[in-house]
Amino acid sequence: MPPAITTPADEPALIRRILAGESQLFYDLIRPYEKMVYVTIYAMVRNEQEAEDGAQETLINAFRHLASFRGESKFSTWLVTIAMNEGRRRLRKAKTAAEDPLDLSPEDHDGDFTPAFLTDWREIPSEALEKKEIREKLRAAVQTLPPIYREVLILRDLEELNQEETAAALGIPITTVKVRLHRARMMLQKLLVPYLKEARPARKGFFGRISP
Amino acid sequence: MSIACKNVWEHISEYLDHQLDPLLLREIELHLENCEICSAILDSTRNVLILTADDRTFELPVGYSERLHARLRLIIQGPEPTS
């Protein structure tokens, strides 16, 4: 039997039925969000096994606590909040105090949030963005962002939540979402520009034919 | 140019999200028409965002959904009886 395709509009009714005993409908409820949950945690912990275990835990928790979902936010926002908490929990577990303590402090970073200069970006062929290596560099770069910036970037630019949903999921004001997102994007731009420069072809038209 | 490069950078994110008020937007667009550096920064930031949202950047491991459903089944329906 092909899986039922659910839309956010179906969710309240689906949730009521699950809570009334039709537990097997939970698979239909979460199907559109299975990837979102994994990617959210992966972008935080950057370890496939941890992310997969975390995604399973997130969805099990969502099932067990479905009755506490009040419908004040969207189901996806509620779910991504659980995923974020699971990601944070796993990060805390993985990091020793001596390393990189989990940074959830307010905007006290004196970091340099100016972008990297470049004059030849437009000479980079679009194929540069198709390279697998660039994706790996991006995954690594996302993981190096301080958590407060990374979390906003994950929700806004990866999961494509809007500002209000992001603010609700993280429990921060919209103005803070905007500030953190801007900084996160500038940091990423700076981190990635050198690799995109390296990815330039030796000569026009050659790029993309080099085997990976 | 009435707006400085530094001020343009501060608004790149809002520019990409179409959140600038019309007056500032016009000023920034005028600046971008004449400033190669800011145009390149804008293009590169936009490309980073495209790359971030690209489905291939963060992919699911093979068999993820099957393993997830198998685990959920244990919780939702309980373990299968052994025959």
XYZ file of C-alpha atoms in Angstrom, chain A residues 23 26-27 30 34-35 38-39 42 48 52 55-57 59-60 63-64 115-118 121-122 129-130 134-135 138-139 156-158 160 163 178 181-182 185-186 188-189 192, chain B residues 9-14 16-17 19 36-37 39-41 43-45 47-49 51-61 63-65 67-69 71-73 75-77:
86
model
C -1.176 4.711 16.879
C 2.000 8.170 13.626
C 4.072 6.957 10.669
C 6.052 12.036 10.759
C 11.876 12.234 8.896
C 14.637 13.921 6.931
C 17.930 13.712 10.938
C 19.459 16.703 9.151
C 23.425 15.818 11.868
C 25.925 9.870 11.011
C 20.474 8.579 13.280
C 16.544 11.125 15.122
C 15.085 7.861 16.413
C 15.079 9.179 19.980
C 10.610 10.644 17.087
C 10.104 8.194 19.928
C 5.250 9.788 20.006
C 5.393 9.429 23.769
C 32.540 38.948 4.804
C 35.564 37.707 2.904
C 36.565 39.832 -0.054
C 36.811 38.310 -3.428
C 33.581 34.901 -7.618
C 31.691 35.301 -10.824
C 28.725 24.216 -6.525
C 28.158 20.749 -7.929
C 32.303 21.707 -1.534
C 29.391 20.008 0.196
C 30.061 23.250 3.946
C 29.053 20.506 6.378
C 16.361 29.160 8.711
C 18.612 28.103 5.839
C 18.565 24.315 6.050
C 13.744 26.806 5.778
C 11.643 33.885 11.265
C 17.965 38.135 12.399
C 21.431 34.537 11.062
C 23.332 37.406 9.494
C 25.897 33.560 7.027
C 28.867 35.914 7.061
C 30.028 30.661 6.460
C 30.797 32.898 3.518
C 33.899 28.722 2.271
C 27.565 44.157 4.242
C 25.514 44.741 7.363
C 22.354 44.354 5.316
C 23.302 41.454 3.038
C 21.254 38.956 4.998
C 18.134 41.131 4.986
C 18.742 38.130 0.527
C 15.604 37.623 2.611
C 13.359 42.310 4.173
C 32.347 44.889 -7.775
C 33.482 43.939 -4.278
C 28.452 42.405 -5.688
C 30.907 39.537 -5.355
C 30.252 39.263 -1.618
C 26.839 36.558 -4.956
C 29.075 34.375 -2.817
C 26.767 34.609 0.179
C 25.678 30.744 -3.373
C 26.512 29.556 0.129
C 22.791 29.685 0.952
C 24.453 25.149 -1.253
C 23.124 24.951 2.320
C 19.554 24.369 1.183
C 20.575 21.871 -1.504
C 19.143 18.450 -0.710
C 22.426 16.788 -1.637
C 24.424 18.667 0.993
C 22.765 16.868 3.874
C 21.649 13.441 2.730
C 19.998 10.604 4.577
C 22.005 7.422 5.110
C 18.176 2.452 5.036
C 17.516 5.292 7.496
C 13.754 5.240 7.137
C 15.605 1.404 10.616
C 13.611 4.295 12.039
C 10.295 2.587 11.384
C 12.548 1.075 16.024
C 9.284 2.978 16.203
C 7.335 -0.214 15.629
C 7.524 1.362 20.736
C 4.189 1.785 19.006
C 3.142 -1.820 18.579
